[in-house]
Short mmCIF file of C-alpha atoms in Angstrom, two decimals:
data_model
loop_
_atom_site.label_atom_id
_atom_site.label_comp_id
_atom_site.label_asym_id
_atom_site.label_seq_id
_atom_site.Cartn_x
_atom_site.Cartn_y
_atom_site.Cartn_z
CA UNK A 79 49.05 74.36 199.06
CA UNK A 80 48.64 75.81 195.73
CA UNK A 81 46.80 79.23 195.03
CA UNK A 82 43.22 78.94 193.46
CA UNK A 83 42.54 77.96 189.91
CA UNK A 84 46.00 76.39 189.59
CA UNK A 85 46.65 72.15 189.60
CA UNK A 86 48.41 70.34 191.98
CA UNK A 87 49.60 67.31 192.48
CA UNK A 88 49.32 64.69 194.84
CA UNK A 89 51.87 61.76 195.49
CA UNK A 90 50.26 59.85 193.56
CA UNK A 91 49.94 62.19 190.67
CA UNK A 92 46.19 63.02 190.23
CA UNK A 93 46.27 66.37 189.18
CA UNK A 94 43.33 68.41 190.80
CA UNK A 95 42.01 72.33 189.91
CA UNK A 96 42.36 74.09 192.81
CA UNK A 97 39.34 76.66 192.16
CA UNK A 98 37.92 79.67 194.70
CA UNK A 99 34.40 79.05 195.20
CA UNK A 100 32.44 82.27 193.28
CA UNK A 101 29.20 81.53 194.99
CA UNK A 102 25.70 81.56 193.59
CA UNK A 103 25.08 83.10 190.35
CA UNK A 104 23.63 86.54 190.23
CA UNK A 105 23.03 85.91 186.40
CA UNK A 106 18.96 86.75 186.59
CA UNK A 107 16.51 87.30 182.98
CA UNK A 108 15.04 90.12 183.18
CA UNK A 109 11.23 90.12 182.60
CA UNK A 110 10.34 91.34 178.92
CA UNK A 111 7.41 91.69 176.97
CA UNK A 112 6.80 88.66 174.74
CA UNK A 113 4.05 86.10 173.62
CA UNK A 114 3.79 83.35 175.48
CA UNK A 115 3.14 79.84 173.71
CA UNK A 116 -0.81 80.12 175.31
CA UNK A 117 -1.28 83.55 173.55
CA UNK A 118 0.12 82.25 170.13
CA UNK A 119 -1.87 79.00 170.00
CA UNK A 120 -5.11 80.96 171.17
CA UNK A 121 -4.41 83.18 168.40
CA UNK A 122 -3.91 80.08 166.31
CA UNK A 123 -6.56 78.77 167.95
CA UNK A 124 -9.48 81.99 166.82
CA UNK A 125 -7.76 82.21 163.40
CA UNK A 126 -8.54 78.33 163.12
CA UNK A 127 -12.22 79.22 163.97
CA UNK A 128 -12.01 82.14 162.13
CA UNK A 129 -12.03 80.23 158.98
CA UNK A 130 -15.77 78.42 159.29
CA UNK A 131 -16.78 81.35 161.16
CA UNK A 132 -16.50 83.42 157.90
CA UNK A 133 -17.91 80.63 155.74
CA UNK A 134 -20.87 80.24 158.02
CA UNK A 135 -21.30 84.13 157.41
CA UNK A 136 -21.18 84.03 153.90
CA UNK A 137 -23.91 80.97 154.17
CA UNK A 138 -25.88 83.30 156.60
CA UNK A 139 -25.19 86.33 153.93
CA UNK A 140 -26.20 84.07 150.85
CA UNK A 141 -29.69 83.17 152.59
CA UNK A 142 -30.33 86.61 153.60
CA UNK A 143 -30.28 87.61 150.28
CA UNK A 144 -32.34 84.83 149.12
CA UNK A 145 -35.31 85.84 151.88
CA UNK A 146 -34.85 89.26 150.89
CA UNK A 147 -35.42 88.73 147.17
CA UNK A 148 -38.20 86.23 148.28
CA UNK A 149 -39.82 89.15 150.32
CA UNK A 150 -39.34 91.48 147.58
CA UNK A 151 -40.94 90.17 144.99
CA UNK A 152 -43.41 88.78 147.38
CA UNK A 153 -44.33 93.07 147.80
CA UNK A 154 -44.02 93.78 144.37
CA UNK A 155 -46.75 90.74 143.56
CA UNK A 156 -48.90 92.71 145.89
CA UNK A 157 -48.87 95.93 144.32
CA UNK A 158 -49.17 94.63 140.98
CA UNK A 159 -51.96 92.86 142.24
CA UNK A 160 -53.29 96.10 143.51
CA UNK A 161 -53.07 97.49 140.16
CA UNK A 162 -54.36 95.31 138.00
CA UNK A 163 -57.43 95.42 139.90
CA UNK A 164 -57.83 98.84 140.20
CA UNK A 165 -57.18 99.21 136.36
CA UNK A 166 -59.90 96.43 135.65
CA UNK A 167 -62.25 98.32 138.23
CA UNK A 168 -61.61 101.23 136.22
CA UNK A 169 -62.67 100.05 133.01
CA UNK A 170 -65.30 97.84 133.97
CA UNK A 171 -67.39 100.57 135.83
CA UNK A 172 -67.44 102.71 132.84
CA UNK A 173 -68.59 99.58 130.75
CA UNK A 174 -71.11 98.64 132.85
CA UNK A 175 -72.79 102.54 132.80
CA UNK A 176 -72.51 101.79 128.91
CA UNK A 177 -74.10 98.38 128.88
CA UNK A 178 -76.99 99.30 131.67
CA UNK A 179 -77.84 101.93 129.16
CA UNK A 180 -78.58 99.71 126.27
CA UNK A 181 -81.02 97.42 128.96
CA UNK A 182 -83.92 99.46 127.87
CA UNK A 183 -83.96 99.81 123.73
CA UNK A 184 -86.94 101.12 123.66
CA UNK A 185 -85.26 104.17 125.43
CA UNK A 186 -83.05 104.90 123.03
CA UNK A 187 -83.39 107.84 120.48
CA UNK A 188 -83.55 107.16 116.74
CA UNK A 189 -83.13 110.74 115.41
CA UNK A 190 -79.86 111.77 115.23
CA UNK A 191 -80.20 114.94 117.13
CA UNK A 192 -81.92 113.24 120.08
CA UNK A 193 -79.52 110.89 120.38
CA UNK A 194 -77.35 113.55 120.71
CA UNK A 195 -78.93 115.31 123.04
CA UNK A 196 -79.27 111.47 124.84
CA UNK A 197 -76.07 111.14 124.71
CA UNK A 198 -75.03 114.75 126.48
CA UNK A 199 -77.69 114.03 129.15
CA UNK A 200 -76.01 111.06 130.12
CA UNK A 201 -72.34 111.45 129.53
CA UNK A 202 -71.50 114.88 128.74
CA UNK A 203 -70.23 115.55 132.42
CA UNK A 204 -67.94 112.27 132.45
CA UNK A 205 -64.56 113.61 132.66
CA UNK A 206 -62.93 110.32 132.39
CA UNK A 207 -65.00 110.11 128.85
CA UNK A 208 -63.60 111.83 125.52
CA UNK A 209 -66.19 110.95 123.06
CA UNK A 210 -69.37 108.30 123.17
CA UNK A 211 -70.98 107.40 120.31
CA UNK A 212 -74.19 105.80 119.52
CA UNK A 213 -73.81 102.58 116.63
CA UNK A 214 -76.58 100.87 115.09
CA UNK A 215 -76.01 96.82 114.72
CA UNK A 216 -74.12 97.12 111.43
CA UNK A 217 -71.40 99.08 113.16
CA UNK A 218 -72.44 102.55 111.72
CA UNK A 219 -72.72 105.18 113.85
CA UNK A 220 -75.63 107.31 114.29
CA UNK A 221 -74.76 109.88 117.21
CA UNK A 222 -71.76 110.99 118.92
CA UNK A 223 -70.69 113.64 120.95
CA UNK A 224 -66.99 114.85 122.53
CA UNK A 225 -67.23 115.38 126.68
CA UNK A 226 -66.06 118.73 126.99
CA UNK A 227 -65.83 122.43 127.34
CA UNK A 228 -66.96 122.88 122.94
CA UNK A 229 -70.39 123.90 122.58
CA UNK A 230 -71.97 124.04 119.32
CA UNK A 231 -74.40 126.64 119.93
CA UNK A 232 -76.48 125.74 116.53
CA UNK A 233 -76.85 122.41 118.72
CA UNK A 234 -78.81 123.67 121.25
CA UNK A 235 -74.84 124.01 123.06
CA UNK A 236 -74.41 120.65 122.23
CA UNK A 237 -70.48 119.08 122.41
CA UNK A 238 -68.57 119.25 119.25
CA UNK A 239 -67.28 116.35 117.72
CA UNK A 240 -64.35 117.56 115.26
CA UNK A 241 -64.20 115.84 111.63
CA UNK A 242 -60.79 114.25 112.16
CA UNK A 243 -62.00 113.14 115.56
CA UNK A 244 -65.17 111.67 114.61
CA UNK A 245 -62.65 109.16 111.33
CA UNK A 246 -60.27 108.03 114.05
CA UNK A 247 -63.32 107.52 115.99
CA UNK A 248 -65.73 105.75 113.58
CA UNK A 249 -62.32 103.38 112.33
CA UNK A 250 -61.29 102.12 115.51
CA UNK A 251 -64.84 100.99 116.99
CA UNK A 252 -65.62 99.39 113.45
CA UNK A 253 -62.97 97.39 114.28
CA UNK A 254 -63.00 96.82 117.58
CA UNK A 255 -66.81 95.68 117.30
CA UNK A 256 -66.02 93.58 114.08
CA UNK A 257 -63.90 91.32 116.63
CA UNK A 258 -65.78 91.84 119.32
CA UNK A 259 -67.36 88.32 120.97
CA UNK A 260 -71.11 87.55 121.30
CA UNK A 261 -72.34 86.95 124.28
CA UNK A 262 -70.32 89.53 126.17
CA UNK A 263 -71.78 92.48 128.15
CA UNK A 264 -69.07 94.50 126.68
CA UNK A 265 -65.47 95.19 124.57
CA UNK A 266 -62.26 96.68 125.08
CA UNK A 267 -59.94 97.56 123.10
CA UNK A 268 -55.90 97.85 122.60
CA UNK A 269 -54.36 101.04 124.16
CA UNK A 270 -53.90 103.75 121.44
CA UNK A 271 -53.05 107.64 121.38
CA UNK A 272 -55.37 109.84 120.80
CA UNK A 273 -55.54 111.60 117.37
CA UNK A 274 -55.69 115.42 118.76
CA UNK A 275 -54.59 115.54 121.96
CA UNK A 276 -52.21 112.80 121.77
CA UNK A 277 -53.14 111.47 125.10
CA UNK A 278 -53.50 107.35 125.84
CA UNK A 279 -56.95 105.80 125.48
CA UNK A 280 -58.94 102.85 124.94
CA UNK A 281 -62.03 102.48 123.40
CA UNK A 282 -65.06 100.89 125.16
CA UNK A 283 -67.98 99.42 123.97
CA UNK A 284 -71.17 98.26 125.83
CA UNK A 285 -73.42 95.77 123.60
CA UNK A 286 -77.11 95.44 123.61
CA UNK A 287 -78.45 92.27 126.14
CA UNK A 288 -78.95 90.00 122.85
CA UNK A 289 -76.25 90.80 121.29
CA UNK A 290 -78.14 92.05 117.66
CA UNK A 291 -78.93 95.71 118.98
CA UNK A 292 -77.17 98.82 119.16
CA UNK A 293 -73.51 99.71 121.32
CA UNK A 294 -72.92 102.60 122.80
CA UNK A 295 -68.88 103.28 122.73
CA UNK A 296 -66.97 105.77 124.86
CA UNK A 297 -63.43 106.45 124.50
CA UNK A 298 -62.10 106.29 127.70
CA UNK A 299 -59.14 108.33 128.95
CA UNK A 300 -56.19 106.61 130.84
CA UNK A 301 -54.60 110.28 132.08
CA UNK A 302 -56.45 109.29 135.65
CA UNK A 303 -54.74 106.03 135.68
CA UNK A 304 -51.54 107.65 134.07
CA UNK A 305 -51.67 110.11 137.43
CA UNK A 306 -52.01 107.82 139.92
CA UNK A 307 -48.74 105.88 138.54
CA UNK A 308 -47.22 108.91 138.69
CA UNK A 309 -47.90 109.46 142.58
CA UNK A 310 -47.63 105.66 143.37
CA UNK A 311 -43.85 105.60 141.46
CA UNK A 312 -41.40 106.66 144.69
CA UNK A 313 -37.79 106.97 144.45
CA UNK A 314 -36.61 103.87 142.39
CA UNK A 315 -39.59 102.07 142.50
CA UNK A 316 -41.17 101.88 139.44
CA UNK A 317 -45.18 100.80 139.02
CA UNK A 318 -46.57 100.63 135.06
CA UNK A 319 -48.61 98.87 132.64
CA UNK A 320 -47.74 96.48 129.56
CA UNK A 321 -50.47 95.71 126.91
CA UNK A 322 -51.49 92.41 125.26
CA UNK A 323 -48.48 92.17 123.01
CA UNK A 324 -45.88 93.10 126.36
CA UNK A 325 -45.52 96.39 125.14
CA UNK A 326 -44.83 99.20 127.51
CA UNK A 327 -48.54 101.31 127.70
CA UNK A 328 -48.41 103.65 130.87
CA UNK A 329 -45.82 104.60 133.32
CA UNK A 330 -47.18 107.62 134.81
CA UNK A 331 -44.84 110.31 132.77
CA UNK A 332 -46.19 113.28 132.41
CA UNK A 333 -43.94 113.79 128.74
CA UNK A 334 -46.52 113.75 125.79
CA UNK A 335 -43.68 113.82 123.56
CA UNK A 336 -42.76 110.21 125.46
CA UNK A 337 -45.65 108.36 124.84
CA UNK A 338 -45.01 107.34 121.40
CA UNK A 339 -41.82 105.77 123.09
CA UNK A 340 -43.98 104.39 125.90
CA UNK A 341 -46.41 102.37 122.92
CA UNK A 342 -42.99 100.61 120.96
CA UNK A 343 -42.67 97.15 121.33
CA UNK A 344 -40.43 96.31 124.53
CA UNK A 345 -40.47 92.57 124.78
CA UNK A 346 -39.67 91.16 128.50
CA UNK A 347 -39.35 87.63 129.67
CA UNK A 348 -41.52 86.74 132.10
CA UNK A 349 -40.97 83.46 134.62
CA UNK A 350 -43.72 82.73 137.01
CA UNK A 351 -44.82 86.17 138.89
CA UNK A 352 -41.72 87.79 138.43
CA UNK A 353 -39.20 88.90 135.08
CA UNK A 354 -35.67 90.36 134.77
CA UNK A 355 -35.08 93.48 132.46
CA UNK A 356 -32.61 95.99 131.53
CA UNK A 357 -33.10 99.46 131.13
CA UNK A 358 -30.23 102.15 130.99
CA UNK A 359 -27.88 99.60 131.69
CA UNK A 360 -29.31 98.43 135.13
CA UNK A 361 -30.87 95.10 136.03
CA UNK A 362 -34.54 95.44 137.39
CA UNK A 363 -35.98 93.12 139.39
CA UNK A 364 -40.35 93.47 138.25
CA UNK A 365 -43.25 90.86 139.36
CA UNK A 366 -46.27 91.82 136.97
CA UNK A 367 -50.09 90.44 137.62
CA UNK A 368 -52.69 90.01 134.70
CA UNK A 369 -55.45 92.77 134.65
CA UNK A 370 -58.63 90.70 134.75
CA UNK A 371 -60.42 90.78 131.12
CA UNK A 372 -58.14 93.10 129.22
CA UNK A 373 -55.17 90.92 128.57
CA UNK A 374 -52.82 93.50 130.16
CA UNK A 375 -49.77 93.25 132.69
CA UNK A 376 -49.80 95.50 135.70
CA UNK A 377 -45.94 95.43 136.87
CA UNK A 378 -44.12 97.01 139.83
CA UNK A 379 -40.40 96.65 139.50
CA UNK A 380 -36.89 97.89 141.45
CA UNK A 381 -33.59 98.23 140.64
CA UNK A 382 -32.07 94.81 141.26
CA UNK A 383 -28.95 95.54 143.20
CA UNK A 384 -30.63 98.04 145.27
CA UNK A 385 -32.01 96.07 148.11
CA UNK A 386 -28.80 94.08 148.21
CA UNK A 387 -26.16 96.81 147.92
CA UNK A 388 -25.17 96.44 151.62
CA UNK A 389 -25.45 92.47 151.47
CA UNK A 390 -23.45 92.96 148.06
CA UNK A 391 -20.97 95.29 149.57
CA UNK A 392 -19.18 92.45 151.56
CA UNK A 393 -18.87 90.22 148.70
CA UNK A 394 -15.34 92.01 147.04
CA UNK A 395 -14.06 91.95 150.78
CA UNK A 396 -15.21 88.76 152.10
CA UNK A 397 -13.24 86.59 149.66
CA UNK A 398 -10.04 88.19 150.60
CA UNK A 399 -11.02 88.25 154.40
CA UNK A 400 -11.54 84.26 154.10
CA UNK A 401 -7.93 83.56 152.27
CA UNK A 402 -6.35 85.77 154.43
CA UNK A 403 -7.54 84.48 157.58
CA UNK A 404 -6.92 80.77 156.49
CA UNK A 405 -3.56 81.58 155.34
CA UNK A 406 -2.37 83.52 158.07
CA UNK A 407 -3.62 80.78 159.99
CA UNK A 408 -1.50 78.18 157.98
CA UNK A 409 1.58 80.46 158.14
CA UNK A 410 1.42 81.26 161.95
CA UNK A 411 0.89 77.27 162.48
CA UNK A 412 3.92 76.60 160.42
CA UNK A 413 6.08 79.33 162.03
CA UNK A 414 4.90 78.23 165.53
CA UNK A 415 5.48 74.32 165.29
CA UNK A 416 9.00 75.02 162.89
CA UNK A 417 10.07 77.22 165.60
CA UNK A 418 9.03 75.04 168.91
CA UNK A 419 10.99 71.69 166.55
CA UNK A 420 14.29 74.07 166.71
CA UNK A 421 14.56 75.16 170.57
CA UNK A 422 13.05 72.08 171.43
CA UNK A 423 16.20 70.40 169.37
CA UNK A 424 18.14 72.59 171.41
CA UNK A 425 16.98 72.05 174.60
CA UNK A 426 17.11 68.41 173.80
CA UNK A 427 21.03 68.63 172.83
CA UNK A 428 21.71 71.28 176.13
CA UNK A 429 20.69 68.45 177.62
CA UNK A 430 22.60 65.67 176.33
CA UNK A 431 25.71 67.71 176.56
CA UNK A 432 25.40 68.40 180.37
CA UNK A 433 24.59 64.63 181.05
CA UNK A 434 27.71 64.05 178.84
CA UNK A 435 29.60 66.36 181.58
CA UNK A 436 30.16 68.78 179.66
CA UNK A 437 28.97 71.71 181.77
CA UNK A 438 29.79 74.84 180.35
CA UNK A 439 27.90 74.17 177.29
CA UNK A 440 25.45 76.99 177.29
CA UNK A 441 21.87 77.18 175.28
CA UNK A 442 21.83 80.36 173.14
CA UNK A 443 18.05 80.59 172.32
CA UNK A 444 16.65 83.92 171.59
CA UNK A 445 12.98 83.50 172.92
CA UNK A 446 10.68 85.38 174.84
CA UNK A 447 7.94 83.21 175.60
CA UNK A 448 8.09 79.99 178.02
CA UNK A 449 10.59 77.70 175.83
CA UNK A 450 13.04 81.17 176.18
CA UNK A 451 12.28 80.97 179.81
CA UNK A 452 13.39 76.82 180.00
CA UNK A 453 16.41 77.56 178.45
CA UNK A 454 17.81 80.31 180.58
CA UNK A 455 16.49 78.30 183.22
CA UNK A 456 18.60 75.48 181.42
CA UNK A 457 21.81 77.65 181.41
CA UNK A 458 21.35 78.74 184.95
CA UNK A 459 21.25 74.86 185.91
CA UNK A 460 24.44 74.70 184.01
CA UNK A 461 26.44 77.34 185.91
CA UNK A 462 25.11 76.64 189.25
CA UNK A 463 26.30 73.02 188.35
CA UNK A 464 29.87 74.10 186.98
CA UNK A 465 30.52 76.31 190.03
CA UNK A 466 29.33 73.21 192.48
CA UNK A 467 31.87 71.66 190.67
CA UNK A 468 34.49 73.83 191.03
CA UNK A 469 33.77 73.91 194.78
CA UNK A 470 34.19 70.58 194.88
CA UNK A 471 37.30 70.32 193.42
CA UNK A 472 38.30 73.58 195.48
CA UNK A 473 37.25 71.59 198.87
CA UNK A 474 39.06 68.24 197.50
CA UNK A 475 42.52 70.19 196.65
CA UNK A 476 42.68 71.58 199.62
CA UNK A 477 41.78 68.54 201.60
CA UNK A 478 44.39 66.38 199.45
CA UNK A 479 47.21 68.80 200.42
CA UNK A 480 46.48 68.71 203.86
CA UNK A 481 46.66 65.05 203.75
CA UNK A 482 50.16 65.08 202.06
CA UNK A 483 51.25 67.47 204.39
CA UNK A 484 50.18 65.53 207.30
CA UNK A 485 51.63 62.33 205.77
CA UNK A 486 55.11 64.12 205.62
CA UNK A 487 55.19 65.22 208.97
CA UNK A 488 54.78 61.45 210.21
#
């Protein structure tokens, strides 16, 4: 009987491995942190949805801004709107005083001192007024007086019109009546800067019912409208006028020095209710509305970008986000099903070589997710196999030599 692991024998010269059972296998894998094949392809899985998930966002984004811009210039229509009407309701009330003073002409002085004094009775409180004049049908005027604190006291404490006052006066109503149209209750003129105070104006005249009679003409101060731009203009948020020719006319600054600025010819493009213009460098976003009868723009405008600066801030990142996410998606999907092809090769060979008999062929597959588990659990087969077989051949030894022994002894 031959000792274990060594061949013997028989008579008829099959040589067998005589091999000591070792038992069961102790050879365990320990459990270890890993991702399993479920966790990668649900990550595969969310960074595949990922992908339209971020498109549909930058769809969802794009709209937003679109129904933002809408509702934007949607406002800023309204408080142009606003203004232009207030402006017009400005002018007109002071032309209709004018005009309802000419109903009567019979009423009206013809000396020069009581229209004067006419004159003062009627509009020497006006605030809003700098000077009204009275002009005969010919466009010549025959009274005038300045709304204010000068008192001529040789005039019975009269106003005083000042010489240089009374030129730029007498030029710009010559003209403005020279052009003015028949049939109309009254006459406005362009924006202009007044010749003393520097201060913006326009001149308005209110004609006689047929049209052949006298006008009375006031030159009308814009400082009240000039204010209330100033209180209406909030942060950003700008609210002004343009005249006839698009020119900028009031903004509510408070800068006389500015004003000659304010009256130079800014040209801006205008589409529909709403225009697009630079100014130090910044896209503004305006919507302007038509001041009834004068010809002017009322316009309330806003930086462009500032509504959309936290829509806009994703736009740098959102890109990146997108090609990240879709190729981080490609490159885990290629990793995944390159690395599954390989064990899976192995596994497929492990098991080719153990139905080949070969059973000490082992599976060396450094996993840690369920194909790492199938292999171990692969090699395990394998040794529990190769000891069974060395029991067996253990068992069959020893049963062989007892046979040959028993055969002798007969």
């Amino acid at each position: 009987m031959g000792e274990a692991g060594q061949l013997i024998k028989t008579q008829a010269g099959h040589p067998w491995e005589a091999a000591t059972f070792a038992g069961h296998s102790c050879d365990r894998r320990e459990p270890r942190p890993s991702m399993s094949l479920r966790h990668k392809f649900l990550l595969l899985l969310a960074l595949t949805a990922a992908a339209p998930a971020l498109v549909t966002g930058l769809l969802i984004r794009r709209d937003m801004e679109e129904q933002l811009a809408q509702a934007l210039a949607e406002q800023h229509l309204r408080t142009a709107h606003g203004e232009a009407e207030h402006v017009a309701t400005y002018v007109r009330a002071v032309a209709e005083r004018l005009s309802e003073s000419l109903a009567v002409p019979n009423n009206i002085p013809s000396e020069t001192a009581q229209a004067e004094e006419w004159l003062t009775s009627l509009y020497g409180s006006q605030e809003r007024m700098r000077v009204v004049g009275l002009f005969d049908g010919q466009a010549r005027m025959t009274a005038a007086v300045s709304t204010g604190s000068r008192q001529d006291a040789a005039r019975g404490g009269r106003p005083l019109l000042e010489p240089q006052e009374s030129e730029d006066f007498q030029r710009r109503t010559k003209a403005l009546l020279a052009r003015a149209h028949s049939g109309r209750a009254y006459s406005v003129s362009e924006p202009y800067m007044t010749v003393l105070q520097q201060r913006p104006a326009v001149l308005v005249a209110g004609h006689a019912p047929d049209g052949q009679g006298p006008s009375l003409v006031a030159e009308l101060s814009l400082d009240e409208l000039s204010h209330r731009l100033a209180t209406t203009n909030q942060g950003e948020s700008r609210v002004f006028l343009l005249d006839g020719a698009g020119r900028l006319m009031l903004d509510g600054s408070s800068d006389q020095d500015g004003h000659s600025a304010h009256f130079q010819a800014t040209s801006f493009a205008r589409q529909g209710g709403t225009f697009h213009y630079e100014e130090g460098g910044r896209p503004w976003l305006a919507a302007f509305s038509p001041v009834p009868e004068l010809g002017w723009m009322a316009v309330a405008a806003h930086p462009q970008e500032a509504p959309f600066a936290s829509l806009r801030g994703l736009n740098p990142a959102t890109p990146w986000l997108l090609a990240l996410v879709v190729t981080g998606g490609l490159g885990l999907a290629l990793m995944t099903f390159r690395s599954m092809g390989q064990s899976l090769a192995q596994l497929a060979n492990g098991a080719r070589q153990l139905a080949q008999g070969n059973l000490k062929y082992r599976i060396e597959l450094a996993r840690k997710d369920e194909l790492g588990d199938l292999a171990d659990a692969f090699n395990e087969m394998g040794r529990s196999l190769e000891n069974a077989h060395r029991e067996l051949v253990h068992v069959n030894g020893k049963l062989l030599a007892q046979v040959e022994e028993q055969t002798r002894d007969l």
